[in-house]
CSV table of C-alpha atoms (C1' of nucleotides) in Angstrom, one decimal:
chain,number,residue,atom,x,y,z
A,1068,UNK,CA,0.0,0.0,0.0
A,1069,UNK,CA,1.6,3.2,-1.1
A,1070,UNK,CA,1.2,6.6,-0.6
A,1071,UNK,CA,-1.4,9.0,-1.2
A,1072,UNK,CA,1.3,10.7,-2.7
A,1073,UNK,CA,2.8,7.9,-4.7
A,1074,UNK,CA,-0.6,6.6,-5.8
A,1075,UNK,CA,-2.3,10.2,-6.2
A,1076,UNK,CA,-5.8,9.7,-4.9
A,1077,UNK,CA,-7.3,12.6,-3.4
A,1078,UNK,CA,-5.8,14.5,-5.6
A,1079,UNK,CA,-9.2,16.2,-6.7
A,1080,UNK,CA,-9.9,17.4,-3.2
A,1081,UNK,CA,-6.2,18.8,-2.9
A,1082,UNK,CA,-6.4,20.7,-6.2
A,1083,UNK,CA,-9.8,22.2,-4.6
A,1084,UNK,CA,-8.2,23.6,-1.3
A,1085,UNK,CA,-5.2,24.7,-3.3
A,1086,UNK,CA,-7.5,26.6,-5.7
A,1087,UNK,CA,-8.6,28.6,-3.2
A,1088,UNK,CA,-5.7,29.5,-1.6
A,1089,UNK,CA,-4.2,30.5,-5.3
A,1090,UNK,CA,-6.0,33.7,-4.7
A,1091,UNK,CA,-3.6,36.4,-3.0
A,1092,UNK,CA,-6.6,38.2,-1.7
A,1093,UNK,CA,-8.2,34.9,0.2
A,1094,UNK,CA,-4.6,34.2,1.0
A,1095,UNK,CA,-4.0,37.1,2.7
A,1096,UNK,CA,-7.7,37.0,4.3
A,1097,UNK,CA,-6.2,34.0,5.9
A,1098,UNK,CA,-3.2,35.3,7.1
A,1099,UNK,CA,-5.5,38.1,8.6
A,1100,UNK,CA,-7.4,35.8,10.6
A,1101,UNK,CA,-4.5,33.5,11.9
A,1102,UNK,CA,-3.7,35.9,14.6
A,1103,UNK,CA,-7.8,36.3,16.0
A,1104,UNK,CA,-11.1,36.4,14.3
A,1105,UNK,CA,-12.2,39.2,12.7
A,1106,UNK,CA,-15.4,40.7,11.7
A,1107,UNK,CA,-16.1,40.9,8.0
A,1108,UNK,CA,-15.7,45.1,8.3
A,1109,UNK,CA,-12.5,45.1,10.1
A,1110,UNK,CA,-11.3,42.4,6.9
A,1111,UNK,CA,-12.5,44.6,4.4
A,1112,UNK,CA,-10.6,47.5,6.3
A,1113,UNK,CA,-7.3,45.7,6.6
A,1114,UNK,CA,-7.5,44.3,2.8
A,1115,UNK,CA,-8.2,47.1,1.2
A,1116,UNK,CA,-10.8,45.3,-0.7
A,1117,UNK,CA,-14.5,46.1,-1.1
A,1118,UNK,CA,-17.1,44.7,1.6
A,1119,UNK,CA,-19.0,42.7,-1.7
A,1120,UNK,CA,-15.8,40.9,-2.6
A,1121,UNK,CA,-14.7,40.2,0.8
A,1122,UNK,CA,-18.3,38.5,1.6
A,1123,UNK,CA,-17.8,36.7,-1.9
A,1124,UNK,CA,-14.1,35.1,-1.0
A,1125,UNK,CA,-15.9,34.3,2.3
A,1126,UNK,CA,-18.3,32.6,1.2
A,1127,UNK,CA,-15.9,30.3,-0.7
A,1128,UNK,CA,-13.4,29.8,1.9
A,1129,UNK,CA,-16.4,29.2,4.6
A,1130,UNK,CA,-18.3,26.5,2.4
A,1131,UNK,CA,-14.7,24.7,2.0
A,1132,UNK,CA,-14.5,24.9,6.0
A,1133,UNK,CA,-11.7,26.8,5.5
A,1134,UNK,CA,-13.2,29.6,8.0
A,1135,UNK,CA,-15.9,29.5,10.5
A,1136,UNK,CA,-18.5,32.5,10.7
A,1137,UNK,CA,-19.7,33.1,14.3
A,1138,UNK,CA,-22.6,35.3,14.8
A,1139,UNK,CA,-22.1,38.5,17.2
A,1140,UNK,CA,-24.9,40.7,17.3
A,1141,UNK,CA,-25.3,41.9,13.8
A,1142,UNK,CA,-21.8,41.0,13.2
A,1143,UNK,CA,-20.1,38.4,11.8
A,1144,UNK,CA,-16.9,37.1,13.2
A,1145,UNK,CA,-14.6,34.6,11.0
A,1146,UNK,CA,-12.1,32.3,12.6
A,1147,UNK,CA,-9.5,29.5,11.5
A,1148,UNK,CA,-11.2,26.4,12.3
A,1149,UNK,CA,-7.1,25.5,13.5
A,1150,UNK,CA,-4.3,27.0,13.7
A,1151,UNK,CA,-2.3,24.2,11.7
A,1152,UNK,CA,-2.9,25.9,8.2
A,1153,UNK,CA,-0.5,28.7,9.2
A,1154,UNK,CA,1.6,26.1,9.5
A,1155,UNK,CA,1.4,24.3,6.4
A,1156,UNK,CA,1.1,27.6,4.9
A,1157,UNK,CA,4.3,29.0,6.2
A,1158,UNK,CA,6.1,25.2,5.4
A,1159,UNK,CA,5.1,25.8,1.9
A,1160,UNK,CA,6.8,29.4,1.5
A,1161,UNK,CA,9.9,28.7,3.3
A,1162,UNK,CA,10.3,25.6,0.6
A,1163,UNK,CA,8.8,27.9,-2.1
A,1164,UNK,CA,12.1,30.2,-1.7
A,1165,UNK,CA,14.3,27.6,-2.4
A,1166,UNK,CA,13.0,26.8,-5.8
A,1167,UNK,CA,15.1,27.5,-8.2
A,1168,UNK,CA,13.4,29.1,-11.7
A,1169,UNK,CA,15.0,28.2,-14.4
A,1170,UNK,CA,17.0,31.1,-17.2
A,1171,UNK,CA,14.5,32.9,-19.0
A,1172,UNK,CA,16.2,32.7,-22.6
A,1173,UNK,CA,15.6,36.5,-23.6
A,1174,UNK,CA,17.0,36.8,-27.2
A,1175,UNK,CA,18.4,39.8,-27.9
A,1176,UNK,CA,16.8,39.4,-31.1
B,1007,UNK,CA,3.2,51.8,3.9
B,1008,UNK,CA,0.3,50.1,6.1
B,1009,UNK,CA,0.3,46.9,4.9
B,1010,UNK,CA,-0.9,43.2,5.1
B,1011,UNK,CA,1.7,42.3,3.2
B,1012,UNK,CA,3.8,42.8,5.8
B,1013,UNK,CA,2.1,40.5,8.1
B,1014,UNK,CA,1.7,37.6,5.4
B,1015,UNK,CA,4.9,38.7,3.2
B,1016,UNK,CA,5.3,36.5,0.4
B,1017,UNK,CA,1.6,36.1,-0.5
B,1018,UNK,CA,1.8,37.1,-4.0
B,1019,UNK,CA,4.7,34.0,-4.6
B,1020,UNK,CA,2.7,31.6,-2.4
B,1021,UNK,CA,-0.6,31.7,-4.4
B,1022,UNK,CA,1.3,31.7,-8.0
B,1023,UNK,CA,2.6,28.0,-6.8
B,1024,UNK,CA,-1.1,27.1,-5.2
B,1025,UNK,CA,-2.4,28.1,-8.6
B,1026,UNK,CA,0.3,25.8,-10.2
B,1027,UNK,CA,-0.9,23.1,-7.7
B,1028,UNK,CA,-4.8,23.8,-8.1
B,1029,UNK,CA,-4.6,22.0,-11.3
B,1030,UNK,CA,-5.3,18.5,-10.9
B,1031,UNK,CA,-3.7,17.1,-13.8
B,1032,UNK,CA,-0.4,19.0,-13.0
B,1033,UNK,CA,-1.2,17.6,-9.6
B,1034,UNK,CA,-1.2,14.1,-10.8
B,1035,UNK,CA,2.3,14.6,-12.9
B,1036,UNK,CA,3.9,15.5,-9.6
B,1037,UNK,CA,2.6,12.7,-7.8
B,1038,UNK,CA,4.0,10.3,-10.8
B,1039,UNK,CA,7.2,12.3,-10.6
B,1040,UNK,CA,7.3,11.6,-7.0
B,1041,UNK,CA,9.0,8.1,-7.3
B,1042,UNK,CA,11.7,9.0,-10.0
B,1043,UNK,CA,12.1,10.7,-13.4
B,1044,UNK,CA,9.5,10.1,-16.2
B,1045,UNK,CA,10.2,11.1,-19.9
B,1046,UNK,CA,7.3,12.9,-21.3
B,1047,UNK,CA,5.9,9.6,-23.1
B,1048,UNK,CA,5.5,8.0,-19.8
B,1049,UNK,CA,3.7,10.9,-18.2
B,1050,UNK,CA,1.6,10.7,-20.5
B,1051,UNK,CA,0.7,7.4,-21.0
B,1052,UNK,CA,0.5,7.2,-17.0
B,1053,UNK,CA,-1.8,10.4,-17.4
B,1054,UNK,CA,-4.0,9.2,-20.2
B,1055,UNK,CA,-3.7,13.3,-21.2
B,1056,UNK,CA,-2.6,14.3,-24.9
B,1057,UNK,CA,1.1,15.4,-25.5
B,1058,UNK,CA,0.3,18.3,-26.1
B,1059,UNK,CA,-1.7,18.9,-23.0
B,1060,UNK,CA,1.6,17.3,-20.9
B,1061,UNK,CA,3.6,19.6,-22.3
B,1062,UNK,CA,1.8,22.6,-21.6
B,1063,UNK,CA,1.8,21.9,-17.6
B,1064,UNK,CA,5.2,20.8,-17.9
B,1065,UNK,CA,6.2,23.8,-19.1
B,1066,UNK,CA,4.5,25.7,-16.5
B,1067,UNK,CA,5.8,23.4,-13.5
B,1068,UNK,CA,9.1,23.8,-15.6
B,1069,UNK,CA,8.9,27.3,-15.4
B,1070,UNK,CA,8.2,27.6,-11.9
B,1071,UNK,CA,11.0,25.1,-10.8
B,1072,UNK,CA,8.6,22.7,-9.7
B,1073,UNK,CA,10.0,19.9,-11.8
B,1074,UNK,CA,13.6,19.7,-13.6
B,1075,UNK,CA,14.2,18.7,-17.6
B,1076,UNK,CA,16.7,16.3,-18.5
B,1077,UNK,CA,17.3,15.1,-21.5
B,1078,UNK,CA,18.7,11.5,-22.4
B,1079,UNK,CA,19.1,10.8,-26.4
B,1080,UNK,CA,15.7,11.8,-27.7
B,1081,UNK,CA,13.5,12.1,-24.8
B,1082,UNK,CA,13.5,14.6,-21.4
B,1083,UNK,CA,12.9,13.2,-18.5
B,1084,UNK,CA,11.5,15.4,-15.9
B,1085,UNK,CA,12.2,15.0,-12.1
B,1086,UNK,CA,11.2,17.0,-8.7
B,1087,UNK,CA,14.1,19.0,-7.6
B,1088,UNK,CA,13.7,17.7,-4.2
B,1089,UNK,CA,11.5,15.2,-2.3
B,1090,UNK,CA,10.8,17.8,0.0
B,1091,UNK,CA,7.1,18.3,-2.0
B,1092,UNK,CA,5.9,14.9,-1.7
B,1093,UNK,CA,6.0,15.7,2.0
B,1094,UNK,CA,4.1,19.0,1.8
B,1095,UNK,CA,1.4,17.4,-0.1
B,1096,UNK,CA,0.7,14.5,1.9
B,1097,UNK,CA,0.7,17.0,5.4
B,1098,UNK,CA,-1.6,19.1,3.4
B,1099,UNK,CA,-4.3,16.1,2.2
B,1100,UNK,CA,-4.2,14.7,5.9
B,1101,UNK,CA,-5.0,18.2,7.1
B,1102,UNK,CA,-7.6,18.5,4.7
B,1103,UNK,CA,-9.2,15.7,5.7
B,1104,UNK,CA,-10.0,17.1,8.8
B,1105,UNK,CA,-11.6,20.1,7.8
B,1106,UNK,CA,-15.6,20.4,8.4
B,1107,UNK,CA,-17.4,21.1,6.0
B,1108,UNK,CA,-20.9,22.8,6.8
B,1109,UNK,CA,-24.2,21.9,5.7
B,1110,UNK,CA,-25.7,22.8,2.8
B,1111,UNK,CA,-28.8,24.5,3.6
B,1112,UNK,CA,-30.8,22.4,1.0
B,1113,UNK,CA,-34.6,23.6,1.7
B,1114,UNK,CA,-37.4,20.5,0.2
B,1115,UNK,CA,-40.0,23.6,0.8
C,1122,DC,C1',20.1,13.6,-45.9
C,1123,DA,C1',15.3,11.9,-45.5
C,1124,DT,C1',12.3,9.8,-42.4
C,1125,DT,C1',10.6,8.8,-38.1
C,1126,DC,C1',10.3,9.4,-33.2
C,1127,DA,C1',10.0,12.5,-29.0
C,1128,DT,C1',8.9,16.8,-27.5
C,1129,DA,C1',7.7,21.7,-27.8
C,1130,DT,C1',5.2,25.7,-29.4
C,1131,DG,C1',1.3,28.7,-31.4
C,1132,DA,C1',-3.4,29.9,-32.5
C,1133,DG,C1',-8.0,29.5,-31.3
C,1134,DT,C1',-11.9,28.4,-28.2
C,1135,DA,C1',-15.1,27.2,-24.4
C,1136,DG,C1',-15.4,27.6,-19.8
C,1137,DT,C1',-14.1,29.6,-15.3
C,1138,DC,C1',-12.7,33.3,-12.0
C,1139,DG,C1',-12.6,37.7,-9.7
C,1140,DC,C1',-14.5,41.9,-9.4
C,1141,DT,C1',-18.1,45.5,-9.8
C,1142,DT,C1',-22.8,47.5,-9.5
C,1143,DA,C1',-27.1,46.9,-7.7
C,1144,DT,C1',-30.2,44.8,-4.2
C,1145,DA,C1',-31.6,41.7,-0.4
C,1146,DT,C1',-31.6,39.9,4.5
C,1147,DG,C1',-31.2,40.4,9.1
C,1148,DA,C1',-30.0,42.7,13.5
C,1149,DT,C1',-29.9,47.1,16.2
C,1150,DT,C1',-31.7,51.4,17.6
C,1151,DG,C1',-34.7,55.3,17.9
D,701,DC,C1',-42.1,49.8,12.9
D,702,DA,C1',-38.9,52.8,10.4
D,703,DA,C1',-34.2,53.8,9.7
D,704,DT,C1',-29.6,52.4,9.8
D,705,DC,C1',-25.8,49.3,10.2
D,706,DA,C1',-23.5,44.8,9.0
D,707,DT,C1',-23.3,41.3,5.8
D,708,DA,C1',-24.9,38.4,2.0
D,709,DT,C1',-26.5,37.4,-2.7
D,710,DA,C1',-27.4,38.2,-7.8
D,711,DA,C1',-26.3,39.5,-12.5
D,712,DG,C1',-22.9,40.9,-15.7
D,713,DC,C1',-18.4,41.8,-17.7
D,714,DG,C1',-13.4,41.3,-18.7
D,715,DA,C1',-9.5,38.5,-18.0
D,716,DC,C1',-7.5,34.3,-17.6
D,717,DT,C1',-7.1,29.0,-18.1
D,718,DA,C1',-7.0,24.5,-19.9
D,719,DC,C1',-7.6,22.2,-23.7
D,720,DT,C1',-7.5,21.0,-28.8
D,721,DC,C1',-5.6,21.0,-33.6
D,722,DA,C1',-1.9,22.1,-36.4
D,723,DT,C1',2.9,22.7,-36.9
D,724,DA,C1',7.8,23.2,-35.5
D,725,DT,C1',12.3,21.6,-33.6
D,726,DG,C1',15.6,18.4,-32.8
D,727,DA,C1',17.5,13.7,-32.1
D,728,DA,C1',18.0,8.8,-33.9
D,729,DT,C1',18.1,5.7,-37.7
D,730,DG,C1',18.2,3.9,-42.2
DNA sequence: CATTCATATGAGTAGTCGCTTATATGATTG
DNA sequence: CAATCATATAAGCGACTACTCATATGAATG
């Protein structure tokens, strides 16, 4: 018995989460919320972004169960359901920098 | 400079290889690269995906450093730089299996 | 060198994604 | 309950992506 890896299932499911994190914006919503939740407002304030696309990376990350919505009053807090993304997340840069890119053969013409 | 990117530097790099892995064909060709080098006819025998369609995600892994050309006679084979991937993935799909995801609010009216 | 094999590139296309401009829901307050 | 605040949804548009077909490069072989 191999690998998930080495035999590739689940790869579908991977390739979902990944998709969503290939968005800088959701990526950085993330990062936002690994210190504390956060109210939808005070995201759209520290993004930058607008409060429609906010709720509308939101809803993508929350129906993944990639952030849990917790009702206070009229707002709406978000949390990491773990902390152990930041984690992974910050595994993945740290081996990201070491890739090397290959020459970019610009001709001169 | 108020930023976010402060906080969650590297954000922009992160979610260009998360695209790269969001694919799940490209996926697949890094889980079949896992084990050893593969020439291009093998991925894509293994892959059941045209040539052409190979060497378009190759090319884009390739470009990205994600897998290494090397060319024997006629053919390339293409290999992981490092192992160190296989490792991310696999800590990644057993943490995704833990996420919950919520209900579907699916009303039968 | 001409042909064949292995791989790469380019043009074109259907489908998806992220964002914006309305508009809706639901809670709070007067 | 009317008005306002906080958030969510809907429709539409431009950009991008993955794929296909056609063709090019470059190595091996006769």
């Amino acid at each position: 018995m191999n690998d998930i890896v080495t035999d590739c299932h689940g790869v579908k499911a991977l390739s979902e989460i990944f998709k969503l994190l290939s968005e800088p914006n959701r990526l950085r919503i993330l990062c936002g919320l690994g210190m504390e939740c956060q109210s939808v407002g005070s995201i759209v304030e520290e993004t930058g972004l607008s409060q429609t696309n906010v709720s509308f990376h939101l809803r993508l990350l929350r129906e993944a169960g990639l952030v849990r919505p917790e009702k206070r009053g009229a707002f709406v807090y978000y949390c990491l359901p773990d902390q152990k993304i930041l984690a992974l997340l910050d595994d993945f840069r740290s081996w990201a920098e070491t890739l090397e890119k290959p020459e970019t053969h610009k001709k001169a013409s």
